[in-house]
Coordinates of C-alpha atoms in Angstrom, one line a residue:
Chain A
M1 CA 17.9 -21.8 -18.6
D2 CA 19.1 -23.1 -15.3
Q3 CA 15.9 -24.6 -14.0
T4 CA 15.6 -27.0 -11.1
K5 CA 13.1 -29.8 -10.9
D6 CA 10.5 -27.8 -9.1
G7 CA 10.6 -25.0 -11.7
R8 CA 12.7 -22.5 -9.8
S9 CA 15.1 -20.6 -12.0
S10 CA 18.1 -18.4 -11.4
N11 CA 18.6 -17.3 -15.0
V12 CA 20.3 -14.0 -15.3
A13 CA 18.3 -13.0 -18.4
D14 CA 15.1 -13.5 -16.5
R15 CA 16.3 -11.3 -13.7
A16 CA 17.2 -8.6 -16.3
R17 CA 13.7 -9.0 -17.8
T18 CA 12.2 -8.6 -14.3
A19 CA 14.1 -5.4 -13.8
Q20 CA 13.0 -4.1 -17.2
R21 CA 9.4 -5.0 -16.4
N22 CA 9.6 -3.2 -13.1
K23 CA 11.0 -0.1 -14.9
K24 CA 8.2 -0.3 -17.5
F25 CA 5.7 -0.6 -14.7
G26 CA 7.1 2.5 -13.1
D27 CA 5.8 1.6 -9.7
S28 CA 8.3 1.6 -6.9
S29 CA 5.8 0.1 -4.6
L30 CA 5.6 -3.0 -6.7
M31 CA 9.3 -3.7 -7.0
P32 CA 10.3 -7.0 -5.5
V33 CA 12.5 -5.6 -2.8
N34 CA 13.5 -2.0 -3.0
A35 CA 16.5 -0.3 -1.3
A36 CA 14.4 1.2 1.5
T37 CA 12.9 -2.2 2.4
S38 CA 16.3 -3.7 2.5
V39 CA 17.6 -1.0 4.7
S40 CA 14.6 -1.1 7.0
R41 CA 15.1 -4.8 7.5
D42 CA 18.8 -4.3 8.3
V43 CA 18.2 -1.6 10.9
T44 CA 15.5 -3.4 12.6
D45 CA 18.1 -5.3 14.6
D46 CA 19.2 -2.1 16.2
V47 CA 15.7 -1.3 17.5
N48 CA 15.4 -1.8 21.2
G49 CA 12.2 -3.6 21.7
V50 CA 8.8 -3.4 20.0
D51 CA 8.5 0.4 20.4
G52 CA 11.9 1.2 19.0
G53 CA 13.3 2.0 22.4
L54 CA 10.9 4.9 22.7
S55 CA 9.3 3.9 26.0
N56 CA 11.6 6.4 27.7
E57 CA 9.7 9.3 29.0
S58 CA 12.0 11.8 27.2
A59 CA 10.5 10.9 23.8
R60 CA 8.9 14.0 22.3
T61 CA 6.5 14.5 19.5
H62 CA 7.6 16.7 16.5
A63 CA 5.7 17.8 13.5
I64 CA 7.9 17.1 10.4
T65 CA 7.1 18.9 7.2
M66 CA 8.4 17.7 3.8
G67 CA 8.1 19.9 0.8
F68 CA 8.9 18.4 -2.6
Y69 CA 9.8 20.7 -5.5
N70 CA 10.5 20.5 -9.2
L71 CA 9.6 16.8 -9.4
P72 CA 9.7 15.3 -12.8
V73 CA 7.0 13.1 -14.4
D74 CA 7.3 9.5 -13.2
G75 CA 10.0 10.6 -10.8
K76 CA 10.3 8.1 -7.9
I77 CA 10.8 9.4 -4.4
E78 CA 11.9 7.3 -1.5
I79 CA 12.4 8.5 2.1
L80 CA 13.5 6.3 5.0
I81 CA 14.3 7.2 8.6
Y82 CA 16.9 5.2 10.4
Q83 CA 15.2 3.5 13.3
F84 CA 18.4 3.3 15.3
S85 CA 18.2 7.0 15.6
N86 CA 15.4 6.4 18.1
C87 CA 12.8 8.1 16.0
R88 CA 9.6 6.7 14.7
W89 CA 6.6 8.1 12.9
L90 CA 3.5 8.4 15.0
I91 CA 1.3 6.2 12.9
K92 CA -1.0 4.4 15.3
D93 CA -1.1 6.6 18.4
P94 CA -4.3 8.7 18.5
V95 CA -3.4 12.3 19.4
D96 CA -6.4 14.5 20.1
D97 CA -7.1 17.4 17.7
V98 CA -3.8 17.0 16.0
V99 CA -3.3 16.2 12.3
R100 CA -1.4 12.9 12.2
M101 CA -0.8 12.9 8.4
L102 CA -1.4 15.4 5.7
V103 CA -0.6 15.0 2.0
E104 CA -1.3 18.3 0.2
A105 CA -0.8 20.0 -3.1
P106 CA 0.0 23.7 -2.5
R107 CA -2.6 26.2 -3.7
A108 CA -5.3 23.5 -3.8
E109 CA -4.0 22.0 -7.0
I110 CA -4.5 18.3 -7.8
L111 CA -2.3 15.9 -5.9
P112 CA 0.3 14.9 -8.5
V113 CA 1.1 11.5 -6.9
R114 CA 0.3 8.0 -7.7
N115 CA 1.3 4.8 -5.9
F116 CA 1.8 6.8 -2.8
V117 CA 2.8 4.4 -0.1
F118 CA 3.8 5.1 3.5
N119 CA 4.1 2.2 5.9
G120 CA 5.6 3.8 8.9
R121 CA 9.2 2.9 8.0
W122 CA 9.6 4.2 4.5
L123 CA 7.7 6.5 2.1
N124 CA 7.7 6.3 -1.6
F125 CA 5.6 7.5 -4.5
N126 CA 5.6 8.4 -8.2
L127 CA 4.6 11.6 -9.9
F128 CA 2.1 12.4 -12.5
D129 CA 3.1 15.9 -13.5
N130 CA 6.3 17.8 -14.1
C131 CA 7.3 20.6 -11.8
A132 CA 4.8 19.4 -9.3
E133 CA 4.9 20.5 -5.7
L134 CA 3.8 18.4 -2.8
R135 CA 3.7 19.0 1.0
L136 CA 3.7 16.2 3.5
L137 CA 3.2 16.5 7.2
L138 CA 3.9 13.6 9.6
L139 CA 4.3 13.4 13.4
L140 CA 7.5 12.0 14.7
S141 CA 8.3 10.7 18.1
A142 CA 12.0 11.1 19.0
R143 CA 14.1 10.4 22.0
N144 CA 17.1 12.3 20.9
K145 CA 17.7 15.5 19.0
L146 CA 18.7 14.2 15.6
L147 CA 16.5 12.7 12.9
Q148 CA 18.6 10.6 10.5
G149 CA 17.5 9.0 7.3
F150 CA 18.0 8.3 3.7
A151 CA 16.5 10.1 0.7
D152 CA 16.4 9.2 -3.0
L153 CA 15.1 12.0 -5.2
P154 CA 15.1 12.4 -8.9
A155 CA 17.7 14.6 -10.6
G156 CA 16.8 18.3 -10.6
S157 CA 14.3 18.0 -7.8
W158 CA 14.8 18.9 -4.2
M159 CA 13.1 18.4 -0.9
S160 CA 12.8 20.7 2.1
L161 CA 12.7 18.9 5.4
E162 CA 11.6 20.9 8.3
S163 CA 11.2 20.2 12.1
D164 CA 10.1 22.5 14.8
D165 CA 13.4 24.4 14.9
D166 CA 15.5 23.3 12.0
K167 CA 15.3 23.1 8.2
T168 CA 17.4 21.4 5.6
N169 CA 17.3 21.1 1.9
I170 CA 18.0 17.7 0.3
T171 CA 18.8 16.8 -3.3
G172 CA 19.8 13.6 -5.0
R173 CA 20.5 10.4 -3.2
G174 CA 22.0 9.9 0.2
S175 CA 21.7 10.3 4.0
F176 CA 20.3 13.3 5.7
A177 CA 20.1 14.6 9.3
L178 CA 17.7 17.1 10.9
M179 CA 18.0 18.6 14.3
L180 CA 14.9 18.3 16.5
G181 CA 14.1 20.7 19.2
G182 CA 16.7 23.3 18.4
R183 CA 20.4 23.4 18.0
S184 CA 21.2 23.8 21.7
Chain B
M1 CA -6.1 -3.1 20.2
T2 CA -6.4 -4.9 16.9
S3 CA -5.2 -3.5 13.6
I4 CA -7.5 -4.4 10.7
P5 CA -6.4 -3.7 7.1
V6 CA -8.9 -1.5 5.3
T7 CA -9.3 -0.9 1.5
L8 CA -11.4 2.1 0.6
E9 CA -12.5 2.3 -3.0
F10 CA -13.9 5.8 -3.7
C11 CA -16.1 5.9 -6.8
D12 CA -17.5 9.0 -8.6
I13 CA -16.1 11.5 -6.1
T14 CA -17.0 14.9 -7.5
S15 CA -14.9 18.1 -7.1
E16 CA -17.9 20.0 -5.7
H17 CA -17.0 19.7 -2.1
D18 CA -14.6 17.9 0.3
S19 CA -15.4 14.4 1.6
C20 CA -14.7 12.7 4.9
I21 CA -15.2 9.5 6.8
C22 CA -15.5 9.9 10.5
L23 CA -15.5 7.0 13.0
S24 CA -17.7 7.5 16.0
T25 CA -17.1 4.1 17.6
P26 CA -15.2 4.7 20.9
H27 CA -11.5 3.9 20.7
A28 CA -11.7 3.2 16.9
F29 CA -9.0 5.0 14.9
W30 CA -7.7 5.3 11.4
S31 CA -4.2 4.1 11.5
L32 CA -1.4 4.5 8.9
A33 CA 0.4 1.3 9.2
G34 CA 0.2 -2.3 10.4
E35 CA 2.8 -4.3 12.3
G36 CA 5.0 -5.8 9.6
L37 CA 7.9 -4.1 8.0
D38 CA 6.7 -4.8 4.5
D39 CA 3.0 -4.2 5.1
Q40 CA 1.4 -1.8 2.7
G41 CA 0.3 0.7 5.3
F42 CA -1.2 3.9 4.1
S43 CA -1.4 4.1 0.3
Y44 CA -3.1 6.3 -2.2
N45 CA -4.0 5.0 -5.6
S46 CA -1.5 2.1 -5.4
L47 CA -4.3 -0.3 -6.5
Q48 CA -5.4 1.5 -9.7
F49 CA -3.3 0.7 -12.7
S50 CA -5.2 2.2 -15.5
D51 CA -5.2 5.9 -14.6
T52 CA -4.1 8.3 -17.2
R53 CA -4.8 11.4 -15.2
P54 CA -4.7 12.0 -11.4
P55 CA -8.0 12.1 -9.4
C56 CA -9.5 15.4 -8.2
L57 CA -7.9 15.2 -4.8
S58 CA -5.8 18.1 -3.5
R59 CA -5.4 17.0 0.1
I60 CA -5.6 13.8 2.2
Q61 CA -5.6 14.2 6.0
V62 CA -5.9 11.9 9.0
R63 CA -6.7 13.5 12.3
T64 CA -8.4 12.8 15.6
S65 CA -11.1 15.2 16.5
T66 CA -13.6 15.4 19.4
R67 CA -16.1 13.6 17.1
G68 CA -13.8 10.7 16.4
S69 CA -11.1 9.7 14.0
V70 CA -11.4 11.4 10.7
L71 CA -10.1 10.7 7.2
E72 CA -10.6 13.9 5.2
L73 CA -10.2 14.4 1.5
G74 CA -9.9 17.8 -0.1
V75 CA -10.7 18.3 -3.8
K76 CA -9.7 20.8 -6.5
P77 CA -13.0 22.5 -7.6
G78 CA -13.9 22.0 -11.2
S79 CA -11.6 19.1 -11.8
G80 CA -14.4 16.6 -12.5
A81 CA -15.4 13.3 -10.9
S82 CA -12.9 10.6 -10.2
S83 CA -12.3 7.3 -8.6
F84 CA -9.4 6.1 -6.6
T85 CA -8.3 3.8 -3.8
L86 CA -6.9 4.3 -0.3
T87 CA -5.5 1.7 2.0
C88 CA -5.0 2.1 5.7
Y89 CA -5.7 0.3 8.9
L90 CA -8.4 0.5 11.5
D91 CA -7.3 0.2 15.1
V92 CA -10.1 -1.1 17.3
P93 CA -10.4 -2.8 20.7
S94 CA -10.0 -6.5 20.4
T95 CA -13.6 -7.0 21.4
A96 CA -15.1 -4.8 18.8
S97 CA -17.4 -6.5 16.3
C98 CA -18.4 -3.5 14.3
I99 CA -17.7 0.2 13.7
E100 CA -20.0 3.1 13.1
G101 CA -19.7 6.6 12.0
F102 CA -20.7 8.9 9.1
C103 CA -19.6 9.8 5.6
K104 CA -19.7 13.2 4.0
L105 CA -19.8 12.5 0.3
S106 CA -21.4 14.1 -2.8
E107 CA -24.8 12.7 -3.8
D108 CA -23.7 10.1 -6.4
A109 CA -20.4 9.1 -4.7
V110 CA -19.9 5.7 -3.2
V111 CA -17.2 4.3 -1.0
R112 CA -16.7 0.5 -1.0
A113 CA -15.0 -0.3 2.3
R114 CA -13.4 -3.6 2.9
F115 CA -12.1 -4.8 6.3
G116 CA -9.6 -7.5 5.9
S117 CA -10.8 -10.1 3.4
A118 CA -14.5 -9.5 4.3
E119 CA -17.0 -8.6 1.6
A120 CA -17.0 -4.9 0.8
V121 CA -19.8 -2.7 2.2
E122 CA -21.0 0.3 0.3
W123 CA -21.1 3.6 2.1
R124 CA -22.9 6.7 0.8
D125 CA -23.4 10.2 2.3
G126 CA -24.7 9.7 5.9
K127 CA -24.4 7.2 8.6
I128 CA -22.1 4.2 8.1
H129 CA -21.7 0.8 9.6
G130 CA -19.2 -2.1 9.1
N131 CA -19.0 -5.5 10.6
L132 CA -15.6 -6.8 11.6
F133 CA -14.5 -10.4 11.4
A134 CA -11.5 -12.2 13.0
P135 CA -9.0 -13.4 10.5
T136 CA -8.5 -17.1 9.9
P137 CA -5.0 -18.0 11.0
D138 CA -4.3 -20.8 8.5
I139 CA -5.6 -19.2 5.3
E140 CA -4.0 -16.3 3.4
T141 CA -5.7 -14.0 0.9
I142 CA -4.0 -13.6 -2.4
I143 CA -5.0 -11.0 -5.0
L144 CA -3.6 -11.7 -8.5
T145 CA -3.7 -8.7 -10.9
C146 CA -3.1 -9.0 -14.6
V147 CA -2.6 -5.8 -16.6
G148 CA -1.9 -5.4 -20.3
L149 CA -2.5 -8.9 -21.5
S150 CA -3.3 -8.9 -25.2
A151 CA -6.2 -10.7 -27.0
G152 CA -5.6 -14.4 -27.2
E153 CA -2.8 -14.5 -24.6
S154 CA -2.8 -16.6 -21.5
A155 CA -0.9 -16.7 -18.3
K156 CA -0.2 -19.5 -15.9
I157 CA 0.6 -18.7 -12.3
Y158 CA 2.3 -21.4 -10.3
L159 CA 2.2 -21.6 -6.5
M160 CA 5.1 -23.4 -4.8
G161 CA 6.4 -24.0 -1.3
P162 CA 9.6 -22.4 -0.1
A163 CA 11.2 -25.7 0.8
A164 CA 11.0 -29.3 -0.2
G165 CA 8.1 -31.1 1.3
I166 CA 6.0 -28.0 1.7
E167 CA 3.2 -27.8 -0.8
P168 CA 0.8 -24.9 -0.6
L169 CA -2.6 -25.4 -2.3
W170 CA -5.0 -22.9 -3.7
K171 CA -8.1 -22.7 -1.5
F172 CA -11.1 -21.3 -3.1
A173 CA -13.1 -20.3 -0.1
D174 CA -12.8 -18.9 3.3
Y175 CA -16.2 -20.1 4.6
R176 CA -16.7 -17.7 7.4
P177 CA -19.8 -15.4 7.3
G178 CA -19.3 -12.2 5.4
N179 CA -16.1 -13.3 3.6
V180 CA -15.6 -13.3 -0.1
A181 CA -14.9 -16.9 -1.3
F182 CA -13.6 -16.2 -4.8
S183 CA -13.9 -13.1 -6.9
L184 CA -12.9 -12.1 -10.4
N185 CA -13.2 -8.4 -11.3
Q186 CA -12.3 -6.1 -14.1
M187 CA -10.9 -2.8 -12.9
S188 CA -12.6 -0.6 -15.5
G189 CA -16.0 -2.1 -14.7
Q190 CA -16.5 -3.5 -18.2
G191 CA -17.0 -7.1 -19.1
L192 CA -14.2 -9.5 -18.2
P193 CA -12.0 -10.1 -21.2
L194 CA -11.4 -13.8 -20.2
T195 CA -12.3 -16.8 -22.2
A196 CA -11.2 -19.3 -19.6
V197 CA -10.0 -19.6 -16.0
S198 CA -8.4 -23.0 -15.3
I199 CA -7.5 -24.1 -11.9
A200 CA -5.1 -27.0 -11.2
K201 CA -3.6 -28.2 -7.9
N202 CA -0.9 -25.5 -7.8
C203 CA -1.5 -23.5 -11.0
I204 CA -4.1 -21.0 -12.2
E205 CA -4.4 -20.3 -15.9
L206 CA -6.1 -17.2 -17.2
A207 CA -6.8 -16.9 -20.9
V208 CA -7.8 -13.6 -22.5
S209 CA -10.5 -13.8 -25.2
K210 CA -9.3 -13.5 -28.8
D211 CA -11.7 -10.7 -29.5
A212 CA -11.0 -8.8 -26.3
S213 CA -9.3 -5.9 -28.0
G214 CA -7.8 -3.6 -25.5
Q215 CA -9.9 -4.8 -22.6
G216 CA -7.0 -6.6 -21.0
D217 CA -5.1 -3.3 -20.9
S218 CA -7.2 -2.0 -18.0
G219 CA -6.5 -5.1 -16.0
F220 CA -8.5 -7.6 -14.0
T221 CA -8.0 -9.1 -10.6
L222 CA -8.6 -12.6 -9.2
E223 CA -8.9 -12.9 -5.5
T224 CA -8.7 -16.2 -3.7
Y225 CA -6.9 -18.0 -0.8
F226 CA -4.2 -20.5 -0.2
N227 CA -3.7 -22.7 2.9
A228 CA -0.9 -21.3 5.0
V229 CA -0.7 -23.9 7.8
P230 CA 2.8 -25.3 7.2
Y231 CA 4.8 -22.1 6.8
G232 CA 5.0 -20.7 10.2
T233 CA 8.4 -22.0 10.9
V234 CA 10.0 -21.1 7.6
V235 CA 10.7 -17.4 8.1
G236 CA 11.5 -15.0 10.8
P237 CA 9.3 -12.9 13.1
D238 CA 8.5 -10.2 10.4
S239 CA 6.5 -12.6 8.3
K240 CA 4.2 -15.6 9.1
G241 CA 5.4 -17.5 6.1
C242 CA 6.5 -17.5 2.5
V243 CA 5.5 -19.1 -0.8
L244 CA 7.1 -19.0 -4.3
L245 CA 5.2 -17.7 -7.3
R246 CA 6.1 -17.7 -10.9
T247 CA 4.4 -17.4 -14.3
D248 CA 5.0 -18.6 -17.8
Y249 CA 3.8 -15.3 -19.2
D250 CA 6.4 -13.3 -20.9
G251 CA 4.5 -10.7 -22.9
R252 CA 4.2 -7.0 -22.7
G253 CA 1.8 -7.0 -19.8
W254 CA 2.5 -7.8 -16.2
L255 CA 1.1 -9.8 -13.3
T256 CA 1.3 -9.0 -9.6
A257 CA 0.4 -10.8 -6.4
K258 CA -0.6 -9.2 -3.2
I259 CA -0.6 -11.6 -0.3
G260 CA -2.3 -10.6 2.9
Q261 CA -1.3 -7.0 3.7
K262 CA 2.1 -7.2 2.1
L263 CA 2.9 -4.9 -0.8
P264 CA 2.0 -6.1 -4.2
K265 CA 4.9 -7.6 -6.1
V266 CA 5.5 -8.5 -9.7
I267 CA 5.3 -12.2 -10.6
T268 CA 8.1 -13.1 -13.0
T269 CA 9.2 -16.2 -14.9
N270 CA 11.6 -16.8 -12.0
A271 CA 10.1 -18.4 -8.9
E272 CA 10.4 -15.7 -6.3
Q273 CA 9.6 -15.5 -2.7
F274 CA 6.4 -13.8 -1.5
Y275 CA 6.2 -13.2 2.2
F276 CA 3.0 -12.9 4.1

């Protein structure tokens, strides 16, 4: 093993073992640095100021609904919005008489998720049950008319992403875009 | 406003009726995230490792009503009692020293609410109260979690600085009123399966009892502190600092560390960076 005097190691086998342990653990939130975290760090440089450049008066609030379908057992879901698209989730701002976040299993079934983590930049969770359905509602503040992001969904599952006036279906792994406030 | 990390441990929540926690303190709100990019933010059941079936919840909702900021939990009727954890933040005016409100819970249900690293307060159905304490700037909380260690196994966890000349030290107390100095808990509520806990300058060793058959599977946590004074200049603005952690344990179980409000992360036999 390549080990320095202070005990630090860069051994490849150890790293493989780490990956295997993370896989066994099955918990995306506990992985050392996942893809979403990396991306969120990268795009932070594009943010204009603390509020993500949203101090402009034209920022509007949109209710965004995500529906997840046909999710497999232990499937890992990861959703990230690109901050350079001048959108941010409303996570701290109190809005009277408005639901700021809703995680719901349709038809009052049990929530099929575990390790559900949402930190305002990215969202990920694991599933308990096969063919589970999950609905998630979040508020988004946006200065422009396009929400852009990245999704990583298990094979065979799909996600419905809906804004006030637009809807798109997402499968697999890759970028997505959603119109906000109509296609005018 | 100040964002205070909150851990809510719900115990024996029955599926008879929905539950809620409403804050009535003016300008106090449940919040979904902190300031840092890698902060844990809102989470559901990310701290329970031994679950084999999901809890009875069918809905989690955060909203602001005329009565205050409300965290609502819907249940599936007939699905039995269950326990789970939620993490979130509490946004309060900087001058606030406590919060008040009420809980709507079933008769036997308990919520253990923890603000920052303060001692947990127990809330039952009815009025609630919680004291808030300012964080200590030069001390960081670390929660070490061990799951799946077999009988007779032991694990050493080493704490190191991110650069030469920086040597973090375990610190076994945060001596402010209301704060937990050191705690060792088993997640399932059974007896601890440990036969020894040894603490050296930069190493903690946990040894599982030889007759602790299966008890280590459900996991146990050790919560303590380390001094964080020298690390402010090591990393960028997203984090206050960084330490390295590694373990000599290489069995079928796993160890994780959660520093401050950052996400828990697996400790491996490599020395890896843990930001706080």
